[in-house]
Coordinates of C-alpha atoms and ligand atoms in Angstrom, one line a residue:
X4 CA -32.4 -14.7 3.0
X5 CA -32.2 -11.9 5.1
X6 CA -29.5 -9.1 5.2
X7 CA -26.0 -10.7 6.8
X8 CA -27.6 -14.0 7.4
X9 CA -26.3 -17.4 7.0
X10 CA -23.6 -17.3 3.8
X11 CA -23.9 -20.3 1.7
X12 CA -21.3 -22.9 3.2
X13 CA -18.0 -22.5 1.6
X14 CA -17.5 -26.1 0.3
X15 CA -14.0 -28.0 2.1
X16 CA -12.3 -28.1 -1.3
X17 CA -12.8 -24.6 -2.5
X18 CA -9.1 -23.2 -2.9
X19 CA -8.5 -19.8 -1.1
X20 CA -8.9 -16.8 -3.6
X21 CA -5.7 -16.6 -5.6
X22 CA -4.6 -20.3 -5.4
X23 CA -4.6 -22.1 -8.5
X24 CA -4.1 -20.3 -11.7
X25 CA -3.6 -16.8 -10.7
X26 CA -1.2 -15.2 -8.3
X27 CA -3.2 -14.7 -5.0
X28 CA -2.7 -10.9 -5.3
X29 CA -4.8 -10.5 -8.6
X30 CA -8.2 -11.5 -6.6
X31 CA -7.1 -11.3 -3.0
X32 CA -8.8 -9.6 -0.2
X33 CA -6.5 -7.6 1.9
X34 CA -7.1 -6.0 5.5
X35 CA -5.4 -3.0 6.4
X36 CA -4.1 -2.8 9.9
X37 CA -3.1 0.6 11.2
X38 CA -0.8 -1.3 13.8
X39 CA -1.4 1.7 16.3
X40 CA -4.7 1.5 16.7
X41 CA -5.5 -2.1 16.0
X42 CA -5.0 -4.2 19.3
X43 CA -2.9 -3.2 22.6
X44 CA -1.4 -6.2 24.3
X45 CA 0.8 -4.4 26.6
X46 CA -1.9 -1.9 27.9
X47 CA 0.3 1.3 27.3
X48 CA -2.6 2.6 25.1
X49 CA -0.9 2.0 21.6
X50 CA -1.5 -1.0 19.5
X51 CA 1.3 -3.5 18.9
X52 CA 2.6 -6.5 17.0
X53 CA 1.6 -8.9 20.0
X54 CA -2.0 -7.2 19.9
X55 CA -2.1 -8.1 16.2
X56 CA -0.7 -11.6 16.9
X57 CA -3.5 -12.4 19.2
X58 CA -6.5 -11.3 16.8
X59 CA -5.0 -13.5 13.7
X60 CA -7.8 -16.0 14.5
X61 CA -10.5 -13.2 14.1
X62 CA -8.7 -12.3 10.9
X63 CA -8.6 -16.0 9.6
X64 CA -12.5 -16.2 10.4
X65 CA -13.0 -13.1 8.8
X66 CA -11.6 -14.6 5.5
X67 CA -8.9 -12.3 4.4
X68 CA -5.9 -13.3 2.3
X69 CA -3.6 -11.0 3.4
X70 CA -2.7 -8.1 6.1
X71 CA -1.2 -4.8 4.8
X72 CA 0.5 -3.1 8.1
X73 CA 1.0 0.4 7.9
X74 CA 4.5 1.5 8.8
X75 CA 5.7 -0.5 11.8
X76 CA 9.3 1.0 11.8
X77 CA 11.5 2.8 14.4
X78 CA 10.0 6.2 14.2
X79 CA 9.2 9.1 16.6
X80 CA 5.5 9.0 15.0
X81 CA 5.5 12.7 13.8
X82 CA 3.3 11.3 11.0
X83 CA 1.9 7.8 12.4
X84 CA 5.4 6.3 11.6
X85 CA 5.4 7.5 7.8
X86 CA 8.5 9.2 9.4
X87 CA 10.9 6.3 9.7
X88 CA 14.1 6.6 11.3
X89 CA 15.2 2.9 11.2
X90 CA 13.9 0.7 8.1
X91 CA 15.2 -2.4 9.5
X92 CA 14.0 -2.0 13.0
X93 CA 10.6 -2.3 14.7
X94 CA 9.3 0.7 16.7
X95 CA 9.9 -0.3 20.5
X96 CA 6.2 0.9 21.1
X97 CA 5.1 -1.7 18.7
X98 CA 7.5 -4.5 19.8
X99 CA 10.7 -5.8 18.4
X100 CA 11.9 -7.8 15.3
X101 CA 11.5 -11.2 17.0
X102 CA 7.8 -10.2 17.5
X103 CA 7.3 -8.9 14.0
X104 CA 9.1 -12.4 12.6
X105 CA 6.5 -14.5 14.9
X106 CA 3.8 -12.6 13.3
X107 CA 4.7 -13.4 9.8
X108 CA 5.2 -17.1 10.8
X109 CA 1.9 -17.3 12.7
X110 CA 0.1 -15.4 9.9
X111 CA 1.3 -17.9 7.3
X112 CA 0.5 -20.7 9.7
X113 CA -3.2 -19.2 9.2
X114 CA -3.0 -19.0 5.6
X115 CA -2.5 -15.3 5.5
X116 CA -0.2 -13.3 3.9
X117 CA 1.8 -10.0 5.0
X118 CA 2.2 -6.8 3.1
X119 CA 4.6 -4.3 4.5
X120 CA 4.4 -0.6 4.0
X121 CA 7.6 0.9 2.4
X122 CA 8.3 4.9 2.9
X123 CA 10.9 5.7 0.4
X124 CA 10.2 9.0 -0.5
X125 CA 11.3 10.6 2.7
X126 CA 12.7 9.1 5.7
X127 CA 12.5 11.0 9.5
X128 CA 14.6 13.5 10.8
X129 CA 15.8 11.0 13.5
X130 CA 17.1 8.9 10.5
X131 CA 20.9 8.3 10.9
X132 CA 21.1 9.8 7.2
X133 CA 19.9 13.0 7.9
X134 CA 21.5 13.9 11.4
X135 CA 24.6 13.2 9.5
X136 CA 23.6 15.6 6.9
X137 CA 22.7 18.0 9.1
X138 CA 26.2 18.0 10.7
X139 CA 28.0 17.8 7.4
X140 CA 28.8 20.7 5.4
X141 CA 26.9 22.0 2.2
X142 CA 27.9 20.0 -0.7
X143 CA 28.9 17.2 1.1
X144 CA 28.0 13.2 0.1
X145 CA 25.6 13.1 3.2
X146 CA 23.6 16.2 2.0
X147 CA 23.4 14.8 -1.4
X148 CA 21.0 11.7 0.2
X149 CA 18.4 14.5 0.5
X150 CA 17.4 17.6 -1.4
X151 CA 19.2 20.3 0.3
X152 CA 20.1 23.6 -1.4
X153 CA 20.7 27.2 -1.2
X154 CA 17.7 29.6 -0.7
X155 CA 16.8 32.6 -2.9
X156 CA 16.6 36.2 -2.2
X157 CA 18.8 38.5 -0.3
X158 CA 21.0 36.0 2.2
X159 CA 19.3 32.9 0.7
X160 CA 16.1 33.6 3.1
X161 CA 13.4 32.7 0.9
X162 CA 12.9 29.0 0.2
X163 CA 14.6 27.3 -3.2
X164 CA 11.3 26.9 -4.6
X165 CA 7.3 28.3 -4.1
X166 CA 6.4 24.2 -3.6
X167 CA 3.9 23.5 -0.8
X168 CA 3.6 20.8 1.8
X169 CA 0.9 18.2 1.2
X170 CA 0.3 18.8 5.0
X171 CA 0.2 22.9 4.4
X172 CA 2.5 25.6 4.4
X173 CA 5.9 25.6 2.5
X174 CA 7.7 22.5 1.4
X175 CA 10.9 23.9 2.7
X176 CA 12.3 24.2 6.0
X177 CA 15.8 25.9 6.9
X178 CA 19.0 24.5 8.4
X179 CA 20.9 26.4 11.0
X180 CA 23.7 27.1 8.4
X181 CA 21.0 28.7 6.3
X182 CA 20.8 26.0 3.4
X183 CA 17.0 24.5 3.0
X184 CA 15.8 20.9 2.9
X185 CA 12.8 19.8 1.1
X186 CA 10.0 18.0 2.7
X187 CA 6.7 17.3 0.6
X188 CA 5.0 16.4 3.8
X189 CA 5.7 17.4 7.4
X190 CA 9.0 19.2 8.5
X191 CA 10.0 16.0 10.2
X192 CA 9.7 13.9 7.0
X193 CA 12.8 15.1 4.7
X194 CA 12.5 14.0 1.3
X195 CA 15.1 11.6 0.0
X196 CA 17.1 12.3 -3.1
X197 CA 16.3 9.3 -5.6
X198 CA 19.2 10.3 -8.2
X199 CA 21.5 9.7 -5.6
X200 CA 22.9 5.8 -6.3
X201 CA 23.4 5.2 -2.3
X202 CA 19.6 5.9 -1.9
X203 CA 18.9 3.2 -4.3
X204 CA 21.1 0.6 -3.2
X205 CA 20.2 1.2 0.4
X206 CA 16.2 0.5 -0.4
X207 CA 17.3 -2.4 -2.5
X208 CA 18.7 -3.8 0.2
X209 CA 15.9 -2.7 2.6
X210 CA 13.5 -4.8 0.2
X211 CA 15.8 -7.6 0.6
X212 CA 16.0 -7.4 4.6
X213 CA 12.1 -8.1 4.8
X214 CA 11.8 -10.5 2.0
X215 CA 14.1 -12.5 3.7
X216 CA 12.0 -12.5 6.6
X217 CA 9.3 -13.8 4.2
X218 CA 7.4 -10.8 3.8
X219 CA 4.9 -11.2 0.9
X220 CA 4.9 -7.7 -0.4
X221 CA 5.0 -4.0 0.0
X222 CA 2.7 -1.4 -0.4
X223 CA 4.8 1.6 -1.5
X224 CA 4.0 5.1 0.0
X225 CA 3.9 8.1 -2.1
X226 CA 4.9 6.0 -5.2
X227 CA 4.3 9.1 -7.7
X228 CA 6.6 11.5 -5.7
X229 CA 9.9 10.0 -5.7
X230 CA 11.5 11.9 -8.4
X231 CA 11.7 15.8 -8.7
X232 CA 12.6 17.9 -11.4
X233 CA 16.4 18.6 -11.0
X234 CA 15.8 22.1 -12.1
X235 CA 13.7 22.9 -9.2
X236 CA 11.1 25.0 -11.2
X237 CA 8.7 27.0 -9.4
X238 CA 5.1 25.7 -9.7
X239 CA 2.3 27.7 -11.6
X240 CA 0.0 26.2 -9.7
X241 CA 1.4 25.2 -6.2
X242 CA -1.1 23.2 -4.4
X243 CA -1.1 21.3 -1.5
X244 CA -3.5 18.2 -2.8
X245 CA -1.6 15.2 -4.0
X246 CA -4.5 14.1 -6.4
X247 CA -5.0 17.6 -8.0
X248 CA -1.3 18.4 -8.4
X249 CA -0.6 14.8 -9.7
X250 CA -3.0 15.2 -12.4
X251 CA -1.3 18.4 -14.1
X252 CA 1.2 17.3 -16.7
X253 CA 4.9 17.2 -16.4
X254 CA 4.7 18.4 -12.8
X255 CA 8.0 19.1 -11.1
X256 CA 7.6 16.5 -8.3
X257 CA 4.4 14.3 -8.9
X258 CA 4.4 11.6 -11.3
X259 CA 7.9 12.2 -13.1
X260 CA 8.6 9.4 -16.1
X261 CA 11.8 8.8 -14.0
X262 CA 10.0 6.8 -11.3
X263 CA 9.5 4.2 -13.5
X264 CA 13.4 3.1 -14.1
X265 CA 13.2 2.9 -10.2
X266 CA 10.2 0.9 -10.2
X267 CA 11.7 -2.1 -12.5
X268 CA 14.6 -2.5 -10.5
X269 CA 12.8 -2.9 -7.3
X270 CA 10.5 -5.5 -9.4
X271 CA 13.7 -7.2 -10.4
X272 CA 14.6 -7.8 -6.8
X273 CA 11.1 -9.2 -5.8
X274 CA 11.3 -11.5 -9.0
X275 CA 14.6 -13.0 -7.3
X276 CA 12.7 -14.3 -4.8
X277 CA 10.4 -17.5 -4.7
X278 CA 6.5 -17.4 -4.1
X279 CA 4.2 -14.4 -5.6
X280 CA 5.9 -11.4 -3.7
X281 CA 4.0 -8.3 -4.9
X282 CA 4.2 -4.7 -4.8
X283 CA 1.2 -2.4 -5.1
X284 CA 1.7 1.4 -5.6
X285 CA -0.2 4.4 -3.4
X286 CA 0.2 6.8 -6.8
X287 CA -2.7 9.7 -6.7
X288 CA -2.4 10.1 -10.4
X289 CA -4.6 10.5 -13.3
X290 CA -6.6 7.3 -14.5
X291 CA -4.5 7.9 -17.9
X292 CA -1.1 7.7 -16.4
X293 CA -2.0 4.6 -13.8
X294 CA -1.5 1.8 -16.1
X295 CA 2.1 3.3 -16.9
X296 CA 2.7 2.2 -13.4
X297 CA 1.4 -1.6 -13.6
X298 CA 3.2 -2.7 -16.8
X299 CA 4.6 -6.0 -16.5
X300 CA 7.9 -5.2 -15.0
X301 CA 6.7 -2.4 -12.8
X302 CA 4.1 -2.6 -9.8
X303 CA 1.6 -5.8 -9.5
X304 CA -1.2 -3.3 -8.4
X305 CA -1.9 0.3 -8.0
X306 CA -4.6 1.4 -5.6
X307 CA -7.8 2.9 -7.6
X308 CA -8.8 6.1 -5.4
X309 CA -11.3 7.1 -7.8
X310 CA -14.1 5.0 -6.6
X311 CA -13.3 6.3 -3.0
X312 CA -13.6 9.8 -4.5
X313 CA -16.7 9.4 -6.2
X314 CA -20.0 10.7 -5.3
X315 CA -23.2 8.2 -4.1
X316 CA -24.0 8.3 -7.9
X317 CA -24.6 5.3 -10.4
X318 CA -23.2 6.7 -13.6
X319 CA -20.2 8.2 -11.7
X320 CA -19.3 5.1 -10.2
X321 CA -19.9 3.0 -13.4
X322 CA -17.6 4.7 -15.8
X323 CA -14.8 4.5 -13.0
X324 CA -15.5 0.8 -12.7
X325 CA -15.6 0.2 -16.4
X326 CA -12.4 2.3 -17.6
X327 CA -10.4 0.9 -14.4
X328 CA -11.3 -2.8 -15.2
X329 CA -10.7 -1.9 -19.0
X330 CA -7.4 -0.1 -18.2
X331 CA -5.9 -2.9 -15.9
X332 CA -6.5 -5.5 -18.2
X333 CA -4.9 -3.8 -21.0
X334 CA -1.6 -4.1 -19.1
X335 CA -2.4 -7.7 -17.9
X336 CA -3.0 -6.5 -14.2
X337 CA -6.5 -6.5 -12.0
X338 CA -8.1 -3.4 -10.6
X339 CA -7.4 -3.0 -6.8
X340 CA -10.2 -1.6 -5.1
X341 CA -10.4 0.5 -1.8
X342 CA -13.3 2.6 -0.3
X343 CA -11.6 3.5 3.3
X344 CA -7.8 3.8 4.5
X345 CA -5.9 5.7 7.5
X346 CA -6.1 8.9 5.2
X347 CA -9.7 9.2 4.6
X348 CA -13.0 10.1 6.4
X349 CA -14.5 6.5 6.8
X350 CA -17.0 5.6 4.2
X351 CA -20.0 5.0 6.6
X352 CA -19.7 9.2 7.4
X353 CA -18.6 10.1 4.1
X354 CA -21.9 8.5 2.5
X355 CA -23.8 10.3 5.0
X356 CA -22.7 13.6 3.8
X357 CA -24.4 15.2 0.5
X358 CA -23.2 14.6 -2.7
X359 CA -20.3 17.0 -3.4
X360 CA -19.2 17.6 0.0
X361 CA -15.7 18.5 0.6
X362 CA -15.3 15.6 3.1
X363 CA -11.7 16.6 3.6
X364 CA -12.3 19.9 5.3
X365 CA -15.9 19.0 6.4
X366 CA -17.0 19.6 9.5
X367 CA -14.6 23.0 9.6
X368 CA -16.3 24.2 6.7
X369 CA -20.0 22.8 6.7
X370 CA -22.9 22.5 9.2
X371 CA -22.7 19.5 11.3
X372 CA -26.4 18.8 10.6
X373 CA -25.9 18.2 7.2
X374 CA -24.6 14.4 8.1
X375 CA -27.3 12.0 7.9
X376 CA -26.0 9.2 10.2
X377 CA -28.3 6.4 9.1
X378 CA -28.2 7.2 5.2
X379 CA -24.4 7.0 5.4
X380 CA -24.8 3.6 7.3
X381 CA -27.0 2.2 4.6
X382 CA -24.7 3.6 1.7
X383 CA -21.6 2.1 3.3
X384 CA -23.2 -1.6 3.8
X385 CA -24.3 -1.4 0.1
X386 CA -20.9 -0.1 -1.2
X387 CA -19.1 -2.9 0.8
X388 CA -21.3 -5.2 -1.4
X389 CA -20.5 -3.7 -4.5
X390 CA -16.5 -3.5 -3.5
X391 CA -16.7 -7.2 -2.9
X392 CA -18.4 -8.2 -5.7
X393 CA -15.7 -6.4 -8.4
X394 CA -13.4 -8.3 -10.1
X395 CA -9.5 -7.8 -8.9
X396 CA -8.3 -7.3 -5.7
X397 CA -10.1 -5.3 -2.6
X398 CA -8.6 -3.5 0.4
X399 CA -10.5 -3.0 3.4
X400 CA -9.4 -1.0 6.3
X401 CA -9.5 -2.0 10.1
X402 CA -13.1 -1.4 11.3
X403 CA -14.7 -1.0 8.0
X404 CA -15.9 -4.6 8.8
X405 CA -17.6 -3.0 12.1
X406 CA -19.2 -0.1 10.1
X407 CA -17.3 2.4 12.3
X408 CA -17.9 5.8 11.6
X409 CA -15.7 8.9 11.5
X410 CA -15.0 10.2 14.9
X411 CA -15.3 13.4 13.8
X412 CA -15.9 15.3 17.0
X413 CA -12.5 14.3 18.4
X414 CA -11.3 16.9 21.3
X415 CA -9.0 19.3 19.7
X416 CA -6.5 18.8 22.6
X417 CA -6.2 15.2 21.5
X418 CA -5.7 15.8 17.6
X419 CA -2.1 14.2 16.6
X420 CA -2.1 14.5 12.7
X421 CA 0.3 16.9 11.5
X422 CA -2.2 18.3 9.3
X423 CA -4.0 19.9 12.2
X424 CA -1.2 22.3 13.4
X425 CA 0.3 22.7 9.5
X426 CA -3.3 24.0 8.3
X427 CA -3.2 26.4 11.2
X428 CA -6.1 24.5 12.9
X429 CA -8.5 24.6 9.5
X430 CA -8.4 21.1 8.8
X431 CA -8.5 18.4 11.6
X432 CA -6.8 16.0 9.7
X433 CA -7.0 12.1 9.8
X434 CA -7.1 11.3 13.4
X435 CA -11.1 10.4 13.1
X436 CA -10.2 7.3 10.9
X437 CA -7.5 5.9 13.4
X438 CA -9.4 5.7 16.6
X439 CA -8.7 2.4 18.5
X440 CA -10.7 -0.3 17.5
X441 CA -13.5 -1.8 19.8
X442 CA -13.4 -5.6 20.4
X443 CA -15.5 -6.2 23.4
X444 CA -17.9 -3.8 25.2
X445 CA -16.6 -2.2 28.5
X446 CA -13.5 -1.4 30.0
X447 CA -11.3 1.9 29.1
X448 CA -11.4 1.2 25.7
X449 CA -13.8 -1.7 24.3
X450 CA -11.2 -4.3 24.5
X451 CA -8.7 -2.4 22.6
X452 CA -6.3 -2.5 25.7
X453 CA -6.5 -3.1 29.4
X454 CA -6.0 1.2 29.7
X455 CA -7.7 3.8 27.6
X456 CA -6.3 4.0 23.8
X457 CA -4.3 7.0 22.2
X458 CA -7.2 8.5 20.8
X459 CA -10.7 8.2 22.6
X460 CA -13.7 6.4 21.2
X461 CA -16.9 8.2 20.8
X462 CA -19.6 6.9 23.1
X463 CA -21.5 4.0 21.8
X464 CA -18.7 2.1 20.5
X465 CA -19.3 -0.8 23.0
X466 CA -22.5 -1.4 20.6
X467 CA -20.2 -1.5 17.5
X468 CA -17.2 -3.6 19.2
X469 CA -16.7 -7.1 17.3
X470 CA -17.9 -9.3 20.2
X471 CA -21.3 -7.3 20.3
X472 CA -21.7 -7.7 16.5
X473 CA -21.0 -11.1 16.4
X474 CA -23.8 -13.4 15.6
X475 CA -26.1 -10.6 15.4
X476 CA -27.2 -11.2 11.3
X477 CA -28.3 -7.7 10.9
X478 CA -24.6 -6.3 11.9
X479 CA -22.0 -5.0 9.7
X480 CA -19.7 -7.7 10.9
X481 CA -21.8 -10.5 10.0
X482 CA -22.5 -8.5 6.5
X483 CA -18.9 -8.9 5.7
X484 CA -18.4 -12.2 6.9
X485 CA -21.0 -13.4 4.8
X486 CA -19.9 -11.1 1.8
X487 CA -16.2 -12.4 2.2
X488 CA -17.4 -16.2 2.4
X489 CA -19.5 -15.5 -0.8
X490 CA -16.7 -13.7 -2.3
X491 CA -14.2 -16.7 -2.3
X492 CA -17.0 -18.9 -4.1
X493 CA -18.5 -16.6 -6.8
X494 CA -16.6 -13.6 -7.0
X495 CA -12.5 -14.3 -6.8
X496 CA -13.1 -17.5 -9.0
X497 CA -12.5 -15.4 -11.8
X498 CA -12.0 -11.8 -13.5
X499 CA -15.2 -11.3 -15.7
X500 CA -17.6 -8.5 -15.4
X501 CA -20.7 -8.0 -17.8
X502 CA -22.9 -4.9 -17.1
X503 CA -26.4 -5.6 -17.3
X504 CA -28.0 -2.0 -16.3
X505 CA -26.0 1.1 -15.7
X506 CA -28.7 4.0 -15.4
X507 CA -29.3 7.2 -13.5
X508 CA -30.2 4.8 -10.5
X509 CA -29.1 1.5 -10.7
X510 CA -25.9 -0.6 -11.2
X511 CA -26.2 -4.1 -12.2
X512 CA -23.5 -6.5 -13.1
X513 CA -22.6 -10.2 -13.8
X514 CA -19.7 -12.1 -12.7
X515 CA -18.5 -15.0 -14.8
X516 CA -19.6 -17.3 -12.0
X517 CA -23.0 -16.1 -12.6
X518 CA -22.9 -13.7 -9.1
X519 CA -25.1 -10.8 -10.0
X520 CA -24.8 -7.8 -8.0
X521 CA -27.4 -5.0 -8.2
X522 CA -27.0 -1.4 -6.3
X523 CA -29.7 1.1 -6.0
X524 CA -28.4 4.5 -5.6
X525 CA -32.0 6.3 -6.1
X526 CA -34.6 7.5 -3.8
X527 CA -37.0 5.2 -4.9
X528 CA -37.3 1.2 -4.9
X529 CA -36.3 -0.6 -8.1
X530 CA -37.6 -3.9 -9.5
X531 CA -35.1 -6.8 -8.8
X532 CA -34.0 -9.2 -11.9
X533 CA -37.0 -11.6 -12.2
X534 CA -34.5 -14.6 -11.8
X535 CA -32.2 -15.3 -9.4
X536 CA -31.9 -16.5 -5.7
X537 CA -30.8 -13.8 -3.4
X538 CA -27.8 -14.8 -1.7
X539 CA -27.1 -11.5 0.4
X540 CA -28.5 -7.9 0.8
X541 CA -27.1 -5.1 2.4
X542 CA -30.5 -4.0 4.2
X543 CA -34.1 -4.8 4.1
X544 CA -35.6 -5.0 0.9
X545 CA -38.9 -3.1 -0.3
X546 CA -40.7 -6.4 -0.9
X547 CA -40.0 -9.6 -2.7
X548 CA -38.9 -8.1 -5.9
X549 CA -38.2 -5.0 -5.5
X550 CA -34.6 -3.3 -3.7
X551 CA -35.2 -0.5 -1.5
X552 CA -33.1 2.8 -2.2
X553 CA -29.5 2.9 -1.1
X554 CA -29.4 -1.0 -1.0
X555 CA -27.4 -3.5 -2.8
X556 CA -28.1 -7.4 -3.4
X557 CA -26.4 -10.3 -4.4
X558 CA -28.2 -12.8 -6.9
X559 CA -27.2 -16.0 -8.4
Ligands
GLC20 C1 0.9 8.6 2.2 C2 0.4 7.8 3.9 C3 0.1 8.9 4.5 C4 1.4 9.7 4.8 C5 1.9 10.4 3.7 C6 3.4 10.6 3.8 O1 -0.1 9.2 1.7 O2 -1.0 7.1 3.3 O3 -0.6 8.4 5.9 O4 0.9 10.6 5.8 O5 1.9 9.2 2.6 O6 4.2 9.5 4.2

C-alpha cells in the first residue's frame, strides 16, 4: 500500500476506542478545537459554536473520540479567551448557552464526547469579582479573592516580588489606590487566591454547572500554577518560561504541593457523576513530578509536553516515550501525547527548523532561510504516525490533520497575542498557529466563513483546505483518516508497547495487537523488518524493503 491510501476497513462491530473494559479517555483520540478559528457560521470573521456544529460530521468521519474546546466563555479575549469574565456564559461572539447545549447533544449523537477548558488560575479583569475587588478597600474580603498586596520600597512603589509574567514584564500591576495585584500572565488576567474557600467553592460550582450540562471532561489550564507561597519570596532566578521555572524545586508559584488537595476535591465532584467524566491537566512540570498529578484520586491524565519539546532525534524520543509510558503505568494512568496545540509552533514548521532551534523565538532570532519546508512536512507526517501508534491517548490540534504550517510571517499589524506587546515586540507570539482553518478553496477565507477571518490565511491555503485534500491519497488529511481508522482497530485495543529497535536513527516498536511502527530519523534509508504487511506509510518508501529518511511506516 502507498502512503495515505485505503485503510483496512473498520469491521462494523469494532467498538470505538475506549468502549469495553477501559474508560474511553485512556486510549481516546481527542481533537482540539480553537473555536475562534475553527468555522464561522455567522460570517463575522470569528469562529463560533454553530460553525463547530456544522462540522460535526467531518469530525465524526475523521474518527475522533472527543473534542477539547478552548475557552468559550464570556471574555474580552485579551488572551484568546483565557481571560474569563463569566464561567457560566458563552462569549457572545461564539454564540450562547443554548448553542453550546445543542452542540453537546449533537456531538453525543455522533458518538463524540466534549471536554471543556476550565481556567482556574486567573479570571479576567472584567469578571464581577475583580471589579468588586478594585472598588473595595485594601484588606476587604473582595480583595482576598485575588493576590492583592502592598508594594515595597518608599511609598510601596515597587512590586511586592520580583516575579515575572509568562508573557514578559513584571507579574504585578498597580491599582489606582497603590496596592498591586498578581498576574502570572497578562495584566488582564489577575491570579485568583486558591487559599480562599470562596474561590474553591465557586469553582466546584462551575464544574457542576457544566457537568450538569453533560460535559464529559475538563482540560485544566495552568494546573501547576494555582498555589502560591504565602510568604511571597523573591525568586533567585525569575524567568518567564513556564517549563524551565516549574522544573525548579519548591518554586514560589509553580507546582506547589498544595495543588493536590484542590485537585482531589475536584476529582470527588467528577466521581459523583455518571459516565466516565475526566480531567486532563495542563501541567508544565518535570517528568519526576508529573505522576503526582495522576494519582488515582487526582487527574485522569496530564499532557506530556516532553515529546513536543523534543528534537527530531530517535534517542531523545525513545527515552521520553519509554519513561512517560512507565511513569503513567506506575500510577495506573496512560500517557497523553501531543505534538501541536494553540500555544506552540505547528509541527510542520517546527520540524522544518534545524534541531536545537529555539522555535519559540524564531524567526525573530534566526534567519528565515534555515526553514526547510519540505523536510518539515515529511517529518510532521512521520511524527503523526508515531503519535497515533503510541499507547495511551493522543490529542491533535485543529489543522494538524491538514498538515497546516505555522503562519510565521503574519503582518505585524494583525498580531493579537499579548506576547507580542509584552515582549516589547521581540516575540511574535502564538497567532501563527491560530489562523482560521481553510475548509474549501476560494472566497475570502477558503470556506472558514463568508467573510475574511480575524487573522489572514497565508497564500496557498486553498490547496490545504479539507475539501482540496479529500480523496487525494497523498494528502495529509487522508493520511490522518487512514491512520485514525487503523488506530481504532490495531492501536487503541490495548496499552502494550514493546521496543524492537532504538538506535541512533531508528525507532521501532510493536503494540499488543501486532501493529509495528518504524520511524527513520536518519539521513539514509534503513531496512524494514523482513516480515510484515505494510498497512500505512507517511511517505514514499525507498524501495520495497527500505524506509526512506524522515519517514514512518506501520506494519502488521
Ligand atoms: C495556558 C493556555 C494559554 C494561555 C495561558 C494562560 O497555557 O494554554 O493559551 O495563554 O494558559 O491562561
